[in-house]
JSON list of C-alpha atoms in Angstrom, two decimals:
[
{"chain": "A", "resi": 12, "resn": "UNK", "atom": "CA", "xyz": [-18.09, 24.49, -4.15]},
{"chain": "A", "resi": 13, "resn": "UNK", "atom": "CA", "xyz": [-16.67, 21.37, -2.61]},
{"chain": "A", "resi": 14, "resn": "UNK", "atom": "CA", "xyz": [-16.69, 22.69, 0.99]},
{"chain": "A", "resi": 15, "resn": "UNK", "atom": "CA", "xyz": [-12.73, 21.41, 1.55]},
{"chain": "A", "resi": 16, "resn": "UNK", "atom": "CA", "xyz": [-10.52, 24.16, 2.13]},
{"chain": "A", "resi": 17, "resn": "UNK", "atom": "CA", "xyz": [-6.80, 24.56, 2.84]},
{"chain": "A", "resi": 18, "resn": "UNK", "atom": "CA", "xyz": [-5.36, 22.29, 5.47]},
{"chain": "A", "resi": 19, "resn": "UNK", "atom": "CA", "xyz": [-8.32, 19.71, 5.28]},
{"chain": "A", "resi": 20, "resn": "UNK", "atom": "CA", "xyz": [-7.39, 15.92, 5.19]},
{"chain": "A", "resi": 21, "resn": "UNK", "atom": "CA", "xyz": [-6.47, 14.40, 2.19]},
{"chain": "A", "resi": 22, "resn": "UNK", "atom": "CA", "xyz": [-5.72, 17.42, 0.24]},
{"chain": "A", "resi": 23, "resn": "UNK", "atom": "CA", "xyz": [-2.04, 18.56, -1.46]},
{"chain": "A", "resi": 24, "resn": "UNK", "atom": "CA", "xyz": [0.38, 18.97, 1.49]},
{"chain": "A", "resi": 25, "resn": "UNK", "atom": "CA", "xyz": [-1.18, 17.13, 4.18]},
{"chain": "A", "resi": 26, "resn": "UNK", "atom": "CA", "xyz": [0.17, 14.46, 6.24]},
{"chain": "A", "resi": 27, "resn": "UNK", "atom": "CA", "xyz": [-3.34, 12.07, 6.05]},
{"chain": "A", "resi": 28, "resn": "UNK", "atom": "CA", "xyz": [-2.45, 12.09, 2.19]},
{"chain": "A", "resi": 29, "resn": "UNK", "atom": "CA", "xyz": [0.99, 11.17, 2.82]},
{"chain": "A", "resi": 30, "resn": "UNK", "atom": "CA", "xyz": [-0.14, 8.29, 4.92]},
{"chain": "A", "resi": 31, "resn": "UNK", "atom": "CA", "xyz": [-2.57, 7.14, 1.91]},
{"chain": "A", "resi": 32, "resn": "UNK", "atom": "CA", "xyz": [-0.22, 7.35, -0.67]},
{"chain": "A", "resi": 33, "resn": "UNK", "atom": "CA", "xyz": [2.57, 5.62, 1.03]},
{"chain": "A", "resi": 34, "resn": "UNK", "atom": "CA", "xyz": [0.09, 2.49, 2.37]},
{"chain": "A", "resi": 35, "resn": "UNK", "atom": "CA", "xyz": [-1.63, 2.71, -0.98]},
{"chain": "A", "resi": 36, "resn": "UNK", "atom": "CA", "xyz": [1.44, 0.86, -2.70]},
{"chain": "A", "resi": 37, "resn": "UNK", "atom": "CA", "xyz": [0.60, -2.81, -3.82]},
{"chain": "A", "resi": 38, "resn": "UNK", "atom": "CA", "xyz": [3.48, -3.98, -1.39]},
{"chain": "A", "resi": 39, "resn": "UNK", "atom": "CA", "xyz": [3.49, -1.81, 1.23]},
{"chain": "A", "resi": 40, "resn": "UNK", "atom": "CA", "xyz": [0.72, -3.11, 3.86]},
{"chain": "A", "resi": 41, "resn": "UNK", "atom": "CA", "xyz": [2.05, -6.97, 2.87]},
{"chain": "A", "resi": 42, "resn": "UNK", "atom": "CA", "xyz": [5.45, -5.96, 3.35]},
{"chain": "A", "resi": 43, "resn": "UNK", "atom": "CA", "xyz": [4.94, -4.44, 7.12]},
{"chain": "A", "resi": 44, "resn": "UNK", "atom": "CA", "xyz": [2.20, -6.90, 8.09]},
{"chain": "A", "resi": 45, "resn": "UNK", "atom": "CA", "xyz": [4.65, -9.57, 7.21]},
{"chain": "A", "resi": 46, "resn": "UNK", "atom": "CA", "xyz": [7.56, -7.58, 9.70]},
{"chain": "A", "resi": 47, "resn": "UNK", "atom": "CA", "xyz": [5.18, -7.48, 12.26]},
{"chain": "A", "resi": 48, "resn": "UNK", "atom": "CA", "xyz": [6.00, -10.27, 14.48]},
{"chain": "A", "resi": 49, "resn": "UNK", "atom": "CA", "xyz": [9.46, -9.52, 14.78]},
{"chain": "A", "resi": 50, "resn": "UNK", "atom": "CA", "xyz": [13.00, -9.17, 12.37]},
{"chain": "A", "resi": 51, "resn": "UNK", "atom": "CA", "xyz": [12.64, -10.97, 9.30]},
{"chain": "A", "resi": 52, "resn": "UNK", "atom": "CA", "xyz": [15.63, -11.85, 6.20]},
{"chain": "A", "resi": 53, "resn": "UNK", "atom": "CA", "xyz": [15.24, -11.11, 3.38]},
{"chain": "A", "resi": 54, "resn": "UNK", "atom": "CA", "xyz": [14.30, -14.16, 1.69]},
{"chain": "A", "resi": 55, "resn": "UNK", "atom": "CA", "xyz": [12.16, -15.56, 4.59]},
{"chain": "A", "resi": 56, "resn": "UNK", "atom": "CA", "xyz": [10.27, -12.48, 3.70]},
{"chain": "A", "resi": 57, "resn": "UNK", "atom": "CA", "xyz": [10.31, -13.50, -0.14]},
{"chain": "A", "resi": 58, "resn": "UNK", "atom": "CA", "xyz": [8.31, -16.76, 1.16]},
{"chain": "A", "resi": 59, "resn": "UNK", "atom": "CA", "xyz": [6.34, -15.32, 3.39]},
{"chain": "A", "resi": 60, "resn": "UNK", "atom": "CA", "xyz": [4.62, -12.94, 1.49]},
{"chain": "A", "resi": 61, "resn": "UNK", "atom": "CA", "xyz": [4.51, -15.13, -2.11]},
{"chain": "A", "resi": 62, "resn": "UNK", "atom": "CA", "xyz": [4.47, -13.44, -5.38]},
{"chain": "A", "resi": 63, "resn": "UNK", "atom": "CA", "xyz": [6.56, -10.45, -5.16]},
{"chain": "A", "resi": 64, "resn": "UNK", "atom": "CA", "xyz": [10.07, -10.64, -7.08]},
{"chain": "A", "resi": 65, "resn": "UNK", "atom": "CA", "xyz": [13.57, -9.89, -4.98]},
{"chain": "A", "resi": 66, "resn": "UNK", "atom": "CA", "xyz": [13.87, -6.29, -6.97]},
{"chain": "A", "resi": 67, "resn": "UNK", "atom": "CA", "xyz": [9.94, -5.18, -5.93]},
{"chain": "A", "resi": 68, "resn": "UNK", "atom": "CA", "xyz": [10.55, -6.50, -2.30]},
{"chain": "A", "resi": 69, "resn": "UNK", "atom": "CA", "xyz": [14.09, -4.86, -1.81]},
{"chain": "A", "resi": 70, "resn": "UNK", "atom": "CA", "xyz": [12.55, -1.57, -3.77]},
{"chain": "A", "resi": 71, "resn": "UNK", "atom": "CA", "xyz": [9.38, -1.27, -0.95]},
{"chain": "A", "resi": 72, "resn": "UNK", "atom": "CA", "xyz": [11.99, -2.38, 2.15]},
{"chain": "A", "resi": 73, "resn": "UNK", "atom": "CA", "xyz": [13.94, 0.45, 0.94]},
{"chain": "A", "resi": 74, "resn": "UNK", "atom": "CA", "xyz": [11.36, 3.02, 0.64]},
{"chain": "A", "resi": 75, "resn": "UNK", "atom": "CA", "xyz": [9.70, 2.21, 3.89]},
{"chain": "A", "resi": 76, "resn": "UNK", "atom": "CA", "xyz": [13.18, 2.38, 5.70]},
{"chain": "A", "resi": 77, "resn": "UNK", "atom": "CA", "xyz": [13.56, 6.09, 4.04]},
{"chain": "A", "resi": 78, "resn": "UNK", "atom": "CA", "xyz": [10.03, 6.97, 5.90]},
{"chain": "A", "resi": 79, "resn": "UNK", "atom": "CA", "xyz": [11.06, 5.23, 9.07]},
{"chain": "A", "resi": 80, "resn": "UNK", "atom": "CA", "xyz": [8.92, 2.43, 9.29]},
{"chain": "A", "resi": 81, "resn": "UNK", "atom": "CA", "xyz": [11.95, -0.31, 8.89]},
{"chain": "A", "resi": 82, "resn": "UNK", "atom": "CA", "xyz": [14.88, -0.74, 9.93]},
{"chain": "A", "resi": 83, "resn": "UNK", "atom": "CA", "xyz": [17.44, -2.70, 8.12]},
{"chain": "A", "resi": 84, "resn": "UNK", "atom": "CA", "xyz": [20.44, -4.21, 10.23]},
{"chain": "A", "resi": 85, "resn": "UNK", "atom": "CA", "xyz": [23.30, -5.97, 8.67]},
{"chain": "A", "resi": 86, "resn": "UNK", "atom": "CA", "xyz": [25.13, -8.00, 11.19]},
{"chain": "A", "resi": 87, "resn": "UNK", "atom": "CA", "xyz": [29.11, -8.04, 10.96]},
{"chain": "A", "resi": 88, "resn": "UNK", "atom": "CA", "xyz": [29.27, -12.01, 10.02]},
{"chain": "A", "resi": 89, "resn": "UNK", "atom": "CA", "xyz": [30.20, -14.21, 7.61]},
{"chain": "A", "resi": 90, "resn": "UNK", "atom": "CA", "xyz": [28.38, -15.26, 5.62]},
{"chain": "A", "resi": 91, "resn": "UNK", "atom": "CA", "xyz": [26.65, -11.92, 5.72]},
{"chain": "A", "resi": 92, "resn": "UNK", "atom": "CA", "xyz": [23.04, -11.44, 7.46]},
{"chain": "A", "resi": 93, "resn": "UNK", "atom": "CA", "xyz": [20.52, -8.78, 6.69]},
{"chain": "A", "resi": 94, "resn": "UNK", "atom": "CA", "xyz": [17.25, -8.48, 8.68]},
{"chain": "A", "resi": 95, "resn": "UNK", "atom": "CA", "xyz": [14.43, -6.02, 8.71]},
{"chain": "A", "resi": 96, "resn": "UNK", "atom": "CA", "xyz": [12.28, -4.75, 11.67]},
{"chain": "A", "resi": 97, "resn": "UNK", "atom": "CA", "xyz": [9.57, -2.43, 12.03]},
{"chain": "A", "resi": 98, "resn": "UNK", "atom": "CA", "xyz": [10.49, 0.56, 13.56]},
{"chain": "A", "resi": 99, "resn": "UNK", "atom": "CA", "xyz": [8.36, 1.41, 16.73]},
{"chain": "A", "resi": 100, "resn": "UNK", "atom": "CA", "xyz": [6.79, 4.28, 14.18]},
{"chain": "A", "resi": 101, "resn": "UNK", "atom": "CA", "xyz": [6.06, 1.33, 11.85]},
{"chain": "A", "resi": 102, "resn": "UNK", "atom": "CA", "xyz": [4.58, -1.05, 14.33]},
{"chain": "A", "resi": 103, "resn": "UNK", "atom": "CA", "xyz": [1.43, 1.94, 14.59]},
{"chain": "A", "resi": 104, "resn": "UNK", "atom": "CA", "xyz": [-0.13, 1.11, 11.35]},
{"chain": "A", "resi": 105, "resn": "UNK", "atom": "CA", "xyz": [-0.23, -2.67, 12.22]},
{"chain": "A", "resi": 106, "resn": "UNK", "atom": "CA", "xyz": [-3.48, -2.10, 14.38]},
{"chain": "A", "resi": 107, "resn": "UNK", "atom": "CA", "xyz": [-5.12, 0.02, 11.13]},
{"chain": "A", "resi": 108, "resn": "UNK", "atom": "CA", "xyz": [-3.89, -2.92, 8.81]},
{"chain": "A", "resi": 109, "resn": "UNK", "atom": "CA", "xyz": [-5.78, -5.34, 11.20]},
{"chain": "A", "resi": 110, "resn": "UNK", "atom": "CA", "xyz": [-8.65, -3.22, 10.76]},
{"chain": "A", "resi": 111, "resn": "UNK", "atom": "CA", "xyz": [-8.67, -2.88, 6.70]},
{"chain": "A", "resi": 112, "resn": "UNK", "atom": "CA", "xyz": [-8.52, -7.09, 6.94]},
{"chain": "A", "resi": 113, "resn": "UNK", "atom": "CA", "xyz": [-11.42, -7.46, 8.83]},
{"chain": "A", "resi": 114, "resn": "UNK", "atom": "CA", "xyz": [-13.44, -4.92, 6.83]},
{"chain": "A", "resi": 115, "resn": "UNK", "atom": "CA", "xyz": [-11.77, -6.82, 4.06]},
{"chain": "A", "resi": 116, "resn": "UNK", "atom": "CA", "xyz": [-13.33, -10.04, 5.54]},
{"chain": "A", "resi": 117, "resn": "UNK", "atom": "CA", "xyz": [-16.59, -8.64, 6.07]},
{"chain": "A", "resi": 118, "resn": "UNK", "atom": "CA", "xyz": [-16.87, -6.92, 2.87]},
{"chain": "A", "resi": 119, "resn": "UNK", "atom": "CA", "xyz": [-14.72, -8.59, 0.10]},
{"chain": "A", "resi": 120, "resn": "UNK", "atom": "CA", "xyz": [-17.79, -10.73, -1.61]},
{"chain": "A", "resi": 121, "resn": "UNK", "atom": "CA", "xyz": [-19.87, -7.65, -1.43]},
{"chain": "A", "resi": 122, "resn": "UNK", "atom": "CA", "xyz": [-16.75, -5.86, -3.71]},
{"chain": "A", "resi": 123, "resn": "UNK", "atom": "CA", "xyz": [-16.61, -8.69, -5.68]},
{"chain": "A", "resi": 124, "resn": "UNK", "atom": "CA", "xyz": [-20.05, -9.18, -6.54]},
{"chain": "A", "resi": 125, "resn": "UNK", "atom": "CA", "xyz": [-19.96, -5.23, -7.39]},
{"chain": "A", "resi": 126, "resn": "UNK", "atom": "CA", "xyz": [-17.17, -6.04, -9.34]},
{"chain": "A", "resi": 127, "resn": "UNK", "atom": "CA", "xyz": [-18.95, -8.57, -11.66]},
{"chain": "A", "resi": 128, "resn": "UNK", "atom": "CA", "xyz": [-22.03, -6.56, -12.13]},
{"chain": "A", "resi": 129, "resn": "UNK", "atom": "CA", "xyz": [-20.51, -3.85, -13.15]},
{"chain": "A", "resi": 130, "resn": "UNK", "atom": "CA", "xyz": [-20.98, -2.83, -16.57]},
{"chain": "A", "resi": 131, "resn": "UNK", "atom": "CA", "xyz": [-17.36, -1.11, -16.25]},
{"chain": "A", "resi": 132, "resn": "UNK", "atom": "CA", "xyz": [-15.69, -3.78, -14.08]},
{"chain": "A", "resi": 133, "resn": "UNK", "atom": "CA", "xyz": [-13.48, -4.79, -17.87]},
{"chain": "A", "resi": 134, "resn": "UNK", "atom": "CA", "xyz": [-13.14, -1.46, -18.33]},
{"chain": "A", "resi": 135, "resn": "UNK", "atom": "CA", "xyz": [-9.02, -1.06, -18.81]},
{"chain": "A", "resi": 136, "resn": "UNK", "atom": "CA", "xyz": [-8.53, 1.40, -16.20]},
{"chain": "A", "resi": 137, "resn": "UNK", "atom": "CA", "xyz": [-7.99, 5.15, -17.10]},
{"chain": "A", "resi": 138, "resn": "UNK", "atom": "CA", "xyz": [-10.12, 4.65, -19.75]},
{"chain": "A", "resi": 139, "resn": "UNK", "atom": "CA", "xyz": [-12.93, 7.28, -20.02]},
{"chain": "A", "resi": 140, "resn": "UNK", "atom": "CA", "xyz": [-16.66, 6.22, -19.90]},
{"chain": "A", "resi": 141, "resn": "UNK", "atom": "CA", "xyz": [-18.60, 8.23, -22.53]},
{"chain": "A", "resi": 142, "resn": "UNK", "atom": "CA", "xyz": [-21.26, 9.87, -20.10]},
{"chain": "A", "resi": 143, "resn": "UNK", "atom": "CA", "xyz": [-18.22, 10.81, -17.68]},
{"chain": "A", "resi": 144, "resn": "UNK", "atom": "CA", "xyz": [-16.71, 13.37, -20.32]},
{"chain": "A", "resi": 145, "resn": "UNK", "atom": "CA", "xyz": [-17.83, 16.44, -19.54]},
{"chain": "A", "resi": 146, "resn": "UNK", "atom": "CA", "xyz": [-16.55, 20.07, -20.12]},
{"chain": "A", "resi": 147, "resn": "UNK", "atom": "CA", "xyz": [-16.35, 22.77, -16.91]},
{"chain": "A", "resi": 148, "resn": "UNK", "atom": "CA", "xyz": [-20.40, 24.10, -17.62]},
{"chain": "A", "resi": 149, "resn": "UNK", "atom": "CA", "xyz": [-21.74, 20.09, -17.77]},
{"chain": "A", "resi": 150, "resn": "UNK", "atom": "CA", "xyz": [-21.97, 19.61, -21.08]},
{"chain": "A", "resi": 151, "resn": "UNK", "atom": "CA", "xyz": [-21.31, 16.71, -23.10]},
{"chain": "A", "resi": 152, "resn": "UNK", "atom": "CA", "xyz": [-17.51, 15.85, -24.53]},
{"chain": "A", "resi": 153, "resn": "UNK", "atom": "CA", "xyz": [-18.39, 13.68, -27.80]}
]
């Protein structure tokens, strides 16, 4: 027995695991870390954030602007202007995103070094270790 039951954090249905999954994205905390100091274009975003293609970057915008954390506003001009701000619902996780750097900071060599000790670390992911296989009563998957 896990002691979780219905309505706990993190499990099916509940808004902490909505939160996780939607900041859990490769893009997502780059994307509204680099809107956080005001309305950005487009491409000045592209530069900004290095390494993520036009199609990924308008794909994340887009999704983050359908859970209210940006807002996109196309000006009436010619040549046409697009900019992107953080809604103020999207300017709250900026403080937690400051917080995962800084643990990020203080812990990244420590991950790392886990990371090359590992006798899994070149694992391809997904893939099973032997000991982990395991039917419901404990036993041993060959």
């Amino acid at each position: 027995m896990s002691g979780f039951g219905p309505g706990d954090p993190f499990l099916a249905d509940c808004p902490a695991r909505l939160a996780v999954e939607l900041i859990a994205d490769k893009w997502t905390v780059v994307v509204l870390y680099g809107l956080s100091r005001g309305p950005v274009r487009h491409g000045e975003l592209i530069g900004l954030i290095g390494g993520i293609s036009r199609k990924m970057l308008t794909q994340t915008l887009r999704r983050l602007e359908a859970h209210g954390l940006v807002r996109r506003h196309a000006y009436a001009e010619v040549p046409p202007r697009v900019e992107y701000e953080l809604t103020p619902l999207g300017a709250t996780l900026i403080e937690p995103i400051h917080m995962l750097t800084e643990w990020a900071r203080a812990n990244g060599d420590a991950v790392l070094d886990a990371l090359d000790g590992s006798p899994d670390a070149h694992r391809p992911h997904g893939a099973d270790h032997e000991d982990d296989r395991a039917d419901e009563a404990g036993e041993r998957i060959p």
